[in-house]
Amino acid sequence: MLPYLARRVAALGLVLLAVSVVVFAILRLIPGDPAALIAGVDARPEEVERLRVALGLDQPTYVQYGRYLGRVLTGDLGRSLRSQQPVADDLATHFAASLLLASVSLAVALVVGLPAGVTAAVWRGTAWDTAMPTVSVLGASMPTFWFGLILIGFFSVRLGWLPTSGYGGMEYIVLPAVTLGAFSVASIARTARSCMLDALGYDYVRTARAKGLREHVVGKHALKNALIPLVAVVGLQFGYLIGASAVTETVFTWPGVGLLLVDAIKHRDLPVIQGAVLLVAASFAFVNLLVDLLYATLDPRIRLT
């Protein structure tokens, strides 16, 4: 297990290094001068130049990246060009909100998607099994912002049951979680159905049926094996929910990393953009690492690959 863990951790480090290089390079290719943006339209050229020197923007790109990478390795993500606050502090506050939203969204997706997929597999060929692919495609195709606005219009504006936006008690997270989890419902349902159909085709399942066991008993035993490959899909969905929450957080003004990133892009706050993207990438990679370790624990054959 230790050699497998070492390989996965090494791969994780290389992925994060590649992400940092790509993000740093792309942001430097965007037209415009951050120093001029911070100084304002009325700033004199010499004031802008002094600010560029103070921020280190006058140095070659490779020098800037070397300094940035050295700071990142010590946990220093720099300071926001707008607020002059440490980026790490802002990310820590906003990441907690994103993590909460992603966790509740995944719970919603599991509660709806897993039973739907398993039921469709157990009762294969029924009306429910026929309708589920259509529902899954609709769920995966709906634009997140459109679905969120539909929920706001019905449950907040028309019925007045839930708040339209904000951050507070559990009533504030219901609509964002349902909106963000809708796509994952379709993915989990399709995967659960496929895995369950494979498990129902195993020899021990056919033997159990031949002995006269009821269908729900057979499904209960098959479900244990069907859940093993589903672990990887659920883990990937959790990483996706953390990284793809920007639209949902913007629609519902949820103070997560996605909303912080959108605001930073608007004002070309490079340290915040770099820190937010790196944090999202690290979260996704870390979740994948945990999924790999869990999968290798459930199926020891994985460790040999």
mmCIF file of C-alpha atoms in Angstrom:
data_model
loop_
_atom_site.group_PDB
_atom_site.id
_atom_site.type_symbol
_atom_site.label_atom_id
_atom_site.label_comp_id
_atom_site.label_asym_id
_atom_site.label_seq_id
_atom_site.Cartn_x
_atom_site.Cartn_y
_atom_site.Cartn_z
ATOM 1 C CA MET A 1 0.000 0.000 0.000
ATOM 2 C CA LEU A 2 2.861 2.425 0.793
ATOM 3 C CA PRO A 3 4.421 2.262 -2.721
ATOM 4 C CA TYR A 4 0.984 2.881 -4.225
ATOM 5 C CA LEU A 5 0.478 5.864 -1.908
ATOM 6 C CA ALA A 6 3.899 7.257 -2.801
ATOM 7 C CA ARG A 7 3.111 7.078 -6.524
ATOM 8 C CA ARG A 8 -0.210 8.828 -6.070
ATOM 9 C CA VAL A 9 1.263 11.601 -3.916
ATOM 10 C CA ALA A 10 4.051 12.183 -6.453
ATOM 11 C CA ALA A 11 1.491 12.414 -9.248
ATOM 12 C CA LEU A 12 -0.531 14.866 -7.142
ATOM 13 C CA GLY A 13 2.502 17.130 -6.740
ATOM 14 C CA LEU A 14 3.207 17.130 -10.475
ATOM 15 C CA VAL A 15 -0.408 17.977 -11.274
ATOM 16 C CA LEU A 16 -0.416 20.957 -8.916
ATOM 17 C CA LEU A 17 2.914 22.171 -10.313
ATOM 18 C CA ALA A 18 1.528 22.001 -13.849
ATOM 19 C CA VAL A 19 -1.622 23.861 -12.791
ATOM 20 C CA SER A 20 0.428 26.639 -11.189
ATOM 21 C CA VAL A 21 2.547 27.057 -14.352
ATOM 22 C CA VAL A 22 -0.465 27.140 -16.695
ATOM 23 C CA VAL A 23 -2.473 29.588 -14.573
ATOM 24 C CA PHE A 24 0.510 31.879 -14.013
ATOM 25 C CA ALA A 25 1.314 31.943 -17.738
ATOM 26 C CA ILE A 26 -2.279 32.516 -18.901
ATOM 27 C CA LEU A 27 -2.830 35.402 -16.499
ATOM 28 C CA ARG A 28 0.326 37.104 -17.776
ATOM 29 C CA LEU A 29 -0.946 36.845 -21.349
ATOM 30 C CA ILE A 30 -4.171 38.719 -20.592
ATOM 31 C CA PRO A 31 -4.024 42.285 -21.966
ATOM 32 C CA GLY A 32 -3.874 45.113 -19.444
ATOM 33 C CA ASP A 33 -1.674 46.242 -16.592
ATOM 34 C CA PRO A 34 -2.758 45.318 -13.046
ATOM 35 C CA ALA A 35 -0.730 48.217 -11.672
ATOM 36 C CA ALA A 36 -2.644 50.708 -13.832
ATOM 37 C CA LEU A 37 -5.926 49.128 -12.770
ATOM 38 C CA ILE A 38 -5.046 49.445 -9.081
ATOM 39 C CA ALA A 39 -3.667 52.978 -9.416
ATOM 40 C CA GLY A 40 -6.791 54.209 -11.143
ATOM 41 C CA VAL A 41 -7.486 56.137 -14.317
ATOM 42 C CA ASP A 42 -6.208 59.418 -12.867
ATOM 43 C CA ALA A 43 -2.795 58.064 -11.834
ATOM 44 C CA ARG A 44 0.293 59.510 -13.478
ATOM 45 C CA PRO A 45 2.620 57.210 -15.468
ATOM 46 C CA GLU A 46 5.401 57.491 -12.876
ATOM 47 C CA GLU A 47 2.994 56.470 -10.114
ATOM 48 C CA VAL A 48 1.935 53.419 -12.112
ATOM 49 C CA GLU A 49 5.584 52.516 -12.734
ATOM 50 C CA ARG A 50 6.433 52.797 -9.023
ATOM 51 C CA LEU A 51 3.514 50.518 -8.238
ATOM 52 C CA ARG A 52 4.661 47.990 -10.858
ATOM 53 C CA VAL A 53 8.107 47.911 -9.280
ATOM 54 C CA ALA A 54 6.645 47.539 -5.790
ATOM 55 C CA LEU A 55 4.508 44.614 -6.941
ATOM 56 C CA GLY A 56 7.406 42.990 -8.799
ATOM 57 C CA LEU A 57 5.577 43.228 -12.121
ATOM 58 C CA ASP A 58 8.625 44.777 -13.809
ATOM 59 C CA GLN A 59 10.605 41.547 -13.454
ATOM 60 C CA PRO A 60 10.795 38.860 -16.185
ATOM 61 C CA THR A 61 7.988 36.315 -16.108
ATOM 62 C CA TYR A 62 10.223 33.429 -15.027
ATOM 63 C CA VAL A 63 11.550 35.506 -12.104
ATOM 64 C CA GLN A 64 8.003 36.377 -11.034
ATOM 65 C CA TYR A 65 7.001 32.712 -11.212
ATOM 66 C CA GLY A 66 10.044 31.591 -9.233
ATOM 67 C CA ARG A 67 9.226 34.035 -6.459
ATOM 68 C CA TYR A 68 5.578 33.043 -6.546
ATOM 69 C CA LEU A 69 6.377 29.330 -6.354
ATOM 70 C CA GLY A 70 8.765 29.902 -3.465
ATOM 71 C CA ARG A 71 6.078 31.761 -1.526
ATOM 72 C CA VAL A 72 3.447 29.107 -2.289
ATOM 73 C CA LEU A 73 5.702 26.348 -0.937
ATOM 74 C CA THR A 74 5.848 28.249 2.370
ATOM 75 C CA GLY A 75 2.065 28.752 2.455
ATOM 76 C CA ASP A 76 2.179 32.399 1.362
ATOM 77 C CA LEU A 77 -0.223 33.060 -1.517
ATOM 78 C CA GLY A 78 0.475 36.773 -1.538
ATOM 79 C CA ARG A 79 -1.838 39.706 -0.891
ATOM 80 C CA SER A 80 -4.895 40.841 -2.769
ATOM 81 C CA LEU A 81 -4.138 43.737 -5.108
ATOM 82 C CA ARG A 82 -7.456 45.322 -4.160
ATOM 83 C CA SER A 83 -7.857 44.802 -0.421
ATOM 84 C CA GLN A 84 -4.195 44.179 0.478
ATOM 85 C CA GLN A 85 -5.395 41.330 2.689
ATOM 86 C CA PRO A 86 -3.578 37.968 2.704
ATOM 87 C CA VAL A 87 -5.048 35.776 -0.024
ATOM 88 C CA ALA A 88 -4.777 32.693 2.191
ATOM 89 C CA ASP A 89 -7.079 34.287 4.787
ATOM 90 C CA ASP A 90 -9.723 35.174 2.193
ATOM 91 C CA LEU A 91 -9.562 31.700 0.667
ATOM 92 C CA ALA A 92 -9.867 29.990 4.050
ATOM 93 C CA THR A 93 -13.070 31.900 4.808
ATOM 94 C CA HIS A 94 -14.646 31.353 1.407
ATOM 95 C CA PHE A 95 -13.514 27.740 1.065
ATOM 96 C CA ALA A 96 -15.469 26.764 4.171
ATOM 97 C CA ALA A 97 -18.656 28.024 2.495
ATOM 98 C CA SER A 98 -17.844 26.185 -0.751
ATOM 99 C CA LEU A 99 -17.091 22.969 1.118
ATOM 100 C CA LEU A 100 -20.414 23.186 2.959
ATOM 101 C CA LEU A 101 -22.315 23.774 -0.270
ATOM 102 C CA ALA A 102 -20.542 20.920 -2.072
ATOM 103 C CA SER A 103 -21.179 18.504 0.807
ATOM 104 C CA VAL A 104 -24.894 19.249 0.997
ATOM 105 C CA SER A 105 -25.180 19.133 -2.801
ATOM 106 C CA LEU A 106 -23.528 15.709 -2.891
ATOM 107 C CA ALA A 107 -25.871 14.490 -0.161
ATOM 108 C CA VAL A 108 -28.848 15.654 -2.233
ATOM 109 C CA ALA A 109 -27.449 13.903 -5.311
ATOM 110 C CA LEU A 110 -26.904 10.648 -3.421
ATOM 111 C CA VAL A 111 -30.321 10.659 -1.767
ATOM 112 C CA VAL A 112 -32.043 11.122 -5.137
ATOM 113 C CA GLY A 113 -29.671 9.545 -7.663
ATOM 114 C CA LEU A 114 -28.609 6.341 -5.908
ATOM 115 C CA PRO A 115 -32.118 4.955 -5.215
ATOM 116 C CA ALA A 116 -33.255 6.016 -8.691
ATOM 117 C CA GLY A 117 -30.427 4.154 -10.415
ATOM 118 C CA VAL A 118 -30.678 1.037 -8.272
ATOM 119 C CA THR A 119 -34.457 0.851 -8.684
ATOM 120 C CA ALA A 120 -34.148 1.195 -12.460
ATOM 121 C CA ALA A 121 -31.653 -1.702 -12.538
ATOM 122 C CA VAL A 122 -33.655 -4.001 -10.254
ATOM 123 C CA TRP A 123 -36.876 -3.327 -12.165
ATOM 124 C CA ARG A 124 -35.261 -3.340 -15.580
ATOM 125 C CA GLY A 125 -37.617 -2.889 -18.509
ATOM 126 C CA THR A 126 -40.348 -1.153 -16.501
ATOM 127 C CA ALA A 127 -41.696 2.334 -17.147
ATOM 128 C CA TRP A 128 -39.375 3.754 -14.507
ATOM 129 C CA ASP A 129 -36.320 2.219 -16.170
ATOM 130 C CA THR A 130 -37.443 3.581 -19.532
ATOM 131 C CA ALA A 131 -38.050 7.100 -18.208
ATOM 132 C CA MET A 132 -34.857 7.407 -16.151
ATOM 133 C CA PRO A 133 -32.433 7.947 -19.093
ATOM 134 C CA THR A 134 -34.600 10.801 -20.340
ATOM 135 C CA VAL A 135 -34.726 12.401 -16.915
ATOM 136 C CA SER A 136 -30.953 11.950 -16.540
ATOM 137 C CA VAL A 137 -30.261 13.650 -19.856
ATOM 138 C CA LEU A 138 -32.522 16.560 -18.918
ATOM 139 C CA GLY A 139 -30.815 16.906 -15.563
ATOM 140 C CA ALA A 140 -27.342 16.889 -17.113
ATOM 141 C CA SER A 141 -28.334 19.298 -19.907
ATOM 142 C CA MET A 142 -30.006 22.031 -17.869
ATOM 143 C CA PRO A 143 -27.854 25.167 -17.497
ATOM 144 C CA THR A 144 -27.106 25.675 -13.821
ATOM 145 C CA PHE A 145 -27.976 29.368 -13.821
ATOM 146 C CA TRP A 146 -31.315 28.710 -15.562
ATOM 147 C CA PHE A 147 -32.318 25.981 -13.119
ATOM 148 C CA GLY A 148 -31.318 28.181 -10.182
ATOM 149 C CA LEU A 149 -33.419 31.074 -11.446
ATOM 150 C CA ILE A 150 -36.393 28.734 -11.955
ATOM 151 C CA LEU A 151 -36.112 27.560 -8.338
ATOM 152 C CA ILE A 152 -35.819 31.138 -7.092
ATOM 153 C CA GLY A 153 -38.855 32.225 -9.092
ATOM 154 C CA PHE A 154 -41.024 29.386 -7.790
ATOM 155 C CA PHE A 155 -39.932 28.715 -4.202
ATOM 156 C CA SER A 156 -38.769 32.216 -3.236
ATOM 157 C CA VAL A 157 -40.749 34.716 -5.290
ATOM 158 C CA ARG A 158 -44.024 32.853 -5.808
ATOM 159 C CA LEU A 159 -44.322 30.725 -2.678
ATOM 160 C CA GLY A 160 -42.063 32.733 -0.357
ATOM 161 C CA TRP A 161 -40.767 29.603 1.346
ATOM 162 C CA LEU A 162 -37.018 30.141 0.972
ATOM 163 C CA PRO A 163 -34.692 33.169 0.703
ATOM 164 C CA THR A 164 -33.469 34.167 -2.754
ATOM 165 C CA SER A 165 -29.822 34.566 -1.759
ATOM 166 C CA GLY A 166 -27.416 35.057 1.120
ATOM 167 C CA TYR A 167 -25.604 32.983 3.705
ATOM 168 C CA GLY A 168 -26.971 32.002 7.087
ATOM 169 C CA GLY A 169 -29.143 29.184 8.406
ATOM 170 C CA MET A 170 -29.975 25.957 6.606
ATOM 171 C CA GLU A 171 -32.838 27.620 4.745
ATOM 172 C CA TYR A 172 -30.255 29.569 2.724
ATOM 173 C CA ILE A 173 -28.499 26.460 1.435
ATOM 174 C CA VAL A 174 -31.528 24.502 0.182
ATOM 175 C CA LEU A 175 -31.887 26.129 -3.242
ATOM 176 C CA PRO A 176 -28.133 26.396 -3.996
ATOM 177 C CA ALA A 177 -27.595 22.764 -2.987
ATOM 178 C CA VAL A 178 -30.474 21.486 -5.132
ATOM 179 C CA THR A 179 -29.274 23.589 -8.073
ATOM 180 C CA LEU A 180 -25.666 22.437 -7.814
ATOM 181 C CA GLY A 181 -26.570 18.828 -7.099
ATOM 182 C CA ALA A 182 -28.964 18.445 -10.050
ATOM 183 C CA PHE A 183 -26.200 17.571 -12.509
ATOM 184 C CA SER A 184 -24.671 15.039 -10.124
ATOM 185 C CA VAL A 185 -28.052 13.353 -9.651
ATOM 186 C CA ALA A 186 -28.100 12.380 -13.315
ATOM 187 C CA SER A 187 -24.502 11.117 -13.295
ATOM 188 C CA ILE A 188 -24.887 9.102 -10.100
ATOM 189 C CA ALA A 189 -28.209 7.602 -11.238
ATOM 190 C CA ARG A 190 -26.764 6.447 -14.572
ATOM 191 C CA THR A 191 -23.668 4.992 -12.920
ATOM 192 C CA ALA A 192 -25.668 3.268 -10.167
ATOM 193 C CA ARG A 193 -27.936 1.659 -12.749
ATOM 194 C CA SER A 194 -24.988 0.446 -14.838
ATOM 195 C CA CYS A 195 -23.065 -0.921 -11.835
ATOM 196 C CA MET A 196 -26.170 -2.598 -10.455
ATOM 197 C CA LEU A 197 -26.941 -4.269 -13.779
ATOM 198 C CA ASP A 198 -23.396 -5.653 -13.883
ATOM 199 C CA ALA A 199 -23.695 -6.930 -10.317
ATOM 200 C CA LEU A 200 -27.049 -8.586 -11.046
ATOM 201 C CA GLY A 201 -25.365 -10.553 -13.817
ATOM 202 C CA TYR A 202 -22.828 -12.237 -11.513
ATOM 203 C CA ASP A 203 -22.943 -16.014 -11.064
ATOM 204 C CA TYR A 204 -23.832 -15.848 -7.372
ATOM 205 C CA VAL A 205 -26.860 -13.693 -8.185
ATOM 206 C CA ARG A 206 -28.123 -16.187 -10.753
ATOM 207 C CA THR A 207 -27.572 -18.985 -8.233
ATOM 208 C CA ALA A 208 -29.528 -17.088 -5.585
ATOM 209 C CA ARG A 209 -32.401 -16.589 -7.996
ATOM 210 C CA ALA A 210 -32.321 -20.254 -8.945
ATOM 211 C CA LYS A 211 -32.670 -21.147 -5.274
ATOM 212 C CA GLY A 212 -35.845 -19.072 -5.064
ATOM 213 C CA LEU A 213 -34.658 -15.970 -3.192
ATOM 214 C CA ARG A 214 -36.872 -12.950 -3.626
ATOM 215 C CA GLU A 215 -35.753 -10.172 -5.952
ATOM 216 C CA HIS A 216 -35.278 -7.571 -3.213
ATOM 217 C CA VAL A 217 -33.028 -9.970 -1.286
ATOM 218 C CA VAL A 218 -30.952 -10.572 -4.397
ATOM 219 C CA GLY A 219 -30.719 -6.828 -4.972
ATOM 220 C CA LYS A 220 -29.566 -6.266 -1.415
ATOM 221 C CA HIS A 221 -26.601 -8.613 -1.857
ATOM 222 C CA ALA A 222 -25.742 -7.345 -5.339
ATOM 223 C CA LEU A 223 -25.788 -3.751 -4.140
ATOM 224 C CA LYS A 224 -22.704 -4.323 -1.965
ATOM 225 C CA ASN A 225 -20.602 -5.151 -5.016
ATOM 226 C CA ALA A 226 -22.225 -2.475 -7.151
ATOM 227 C CA LEU A 227 -21.234 0.258 -4.703
ATOM 228 C CA ILE A 228 -17.493 -0.400 -5.108
ATOM 229 C CA PRO A 229 -17.090 1.151 -8.589
ATOM 230 C CA LEU A 230 -19.622 3.819 -7.613
ATOM 231 C CA VAL A 231 -17.179 5.133 -4.988
ATOM 232 C CA ALA A 232 -14.928 6.565 -7.701
ATOM 233 C CA VAL A 233 -17.815 8.350 -9.396
ATOM 234 C CA VAL A 234 -19.056 9.865 -6.135
ATOM 235 C CA GLY A 235 -15.563 11.082 -5.283
ATOM 236 C CA LEU A 236 -15.145 12.696 -8.692
ATOM 237 C CA GLN A 237 -18.539 14.341 -8.352
ATOM 238 C CA PHE A 238 -17.546 15.827 -4.999
ATOM 239 C CA GLY A 239 -14.408 17.302 -6.547
ATOM 240 C CA TYR A 240 -16.488 18.609 -9.429
ATOM 241 C CA LEU A 241 -18.986 20.253 -7.069
ATOM 242 C CA ILE A 242 -16.189 22.120 -5.295
ATOM 243 C CA GLY A 243 -14.678 23.375 -8.520
ATOM 244 C CA ALA A 244 -17.823 24.047 -10.550
ATOM 245 C CA SER A 245 -19.787 26.058 -8.014
ATOM 246 C CA ALA A 246 -18.920 29.522 -9.387
ATOM 247 C CA VAL A 247 -22.160 29.928 -11.365
ATOM 248 C CA THR A 248 -24.354 28.672 -8.528
ATOM 249 C CA GLU A 249 -22.582 30.834 -5.962
ATOM 250 C CA THR A 250 -22.975 33.874 -8.206
ATOM 251 C CA VAL A 251 -26.699 33.265 -8.762
ATOM 252 C CA PHE A 252 -27.414 32.847 -5.042
ATOM 253 C CA THR A 253 -24.667 35.232 -3.780
ATOM 254 C CA TRP A 254 -23.174 32.347 -1.825
ATOM 255 C CA PRO A 255 -19.825 33.540 -0.361
ATOM 256 C CA GLY A 256 -17.698 30.655 -1.619
ATOM 257 C CA VAL A 257 -14.460 30.411 -3.569
ATOM 258 C CA GLY A 258 -16.375 30.534 -6.858
ATOM 259 C CA LEU A 259 -17.912 33.908 -6.060
ATOM 260 C CA LEU A 260 -14.534 35.184 -4.844
ATOM 261 C CA LEU A 261 -12.914 34.014 -8.094
ATOM 262 C CA VAL A 262 -15.525 35.704 -10.284
ATOM 263 C CA ASP A 263 -15.060 38.974 -8.394
ATOM 264 C CA ALA A 264 -11.265 38.685 -8.674
ATOM 265 C CA ILE A 265 -11.483 38.117 -12.437
ATOM 266 C CA LYS A 266 -13.634 41.227 -12.830
ATOM 267 C CA HIS A 267 -10.967 43.354 -11.106
ATOM 268 C CA ARG A 268 -7.948 41.411 -12.456
ATOM 269 C CA ASP A 269 -6.731 40.629 -8.955
ATOM 270 C CA LEU A 270 -3.984 38.219 -10.018
ATOM 271 C CA PRO A 271 -2.921 36.877 -6.590
ATOM 272 C CA VAL A 272 -6.522 36.009 -5.689
ATOM 273 C CA ILE A 273 -7.145 34.382 -9.079
ATOM 274 C CA GLN A 274 -3.969 32.303 -8.812
ATOM 275 C CA GLY A 275 -4.699 31.296 -5.230
ATOM 276 C CA ALA A 276 -8.336 30.397 -5.913
ATOM 277 C CA VAL A 277 -7.552 28.282 -8.989
ATOM 278 C CA LEU A 278 -4.699 26.539 -7.189
ATOM 279 C CA LEU A 279 -6.940 25.828 -4.194
ATOM 280 C CA VAL A 280 -9.695 24.382 -6.377
ATOM 281 C CA ALA A 281 -7.186 22.250 -8.283
ATOM 282 C CA ALA A 282 -5.598 21.050 -5.036
ATOM 283 C CA SER A 283 -9.017 20.183 -3.603
ATOM 284 C CA PHE A 284 -9.988 18.217 -6.685
ATOM 285 C CA ALA A 285 -6.640 16.390 -6.764
ATOM 286 C CA PHE A 286 -6.806 15.632 -3.029
ATOM 287 C CA VAL A 287 -10.309 14.215 -3.345
ATOM 288 C CA ASN A 288 -9.107 12.033 -6.216
ATOM 289 C CA LEU A 289 -6.226 10.821 -4.046
ATOM 290 C CA LEU A 290 -8.610 9.868 -1.239
ATOM 291 C CA VAL A 291 -10.860 8.077 -3.715
ATOM 292 C CA ASP A 292 -7.901 6.152 -5.125
ATOM 293 C CA LEU A 293 -6.818 5.089 -1.641
ATOM 294 C CA LEU A 294 -10.356 4.061 -0.693
ATOM 295 C CA TYR A 295 -10.768 2.175 -3.949
ATOM 296 C CA ALA A 296 -7.436 0.414 -3.435
ATOM 297 C CA THR A 297 -8.576 -0.570 0.060
ATOM 298 C CA LEU A 298 -11.869 -1.985 -1.221
ATOM 299 C CA ASP A 299 -10.227 -3.723 -4.197
ATOM 300 C CA PRO A 300 -6.599 -4.762 -3.439
ATOM 301 C CA ARG A 301 -6.008 -5.537 -7.130
ATOM 302 C CA ILE A 302 -5.831 -1.771 -7.794
ATOM 303 C CA ARG A 303 -2.573 -1.489 -5.807
ATOM 304 C CA LEU A 304 -0.775 -3.626 -8.381
ATOM 305 C CA THR A 305 -1.403 -1.200 -11.239
#
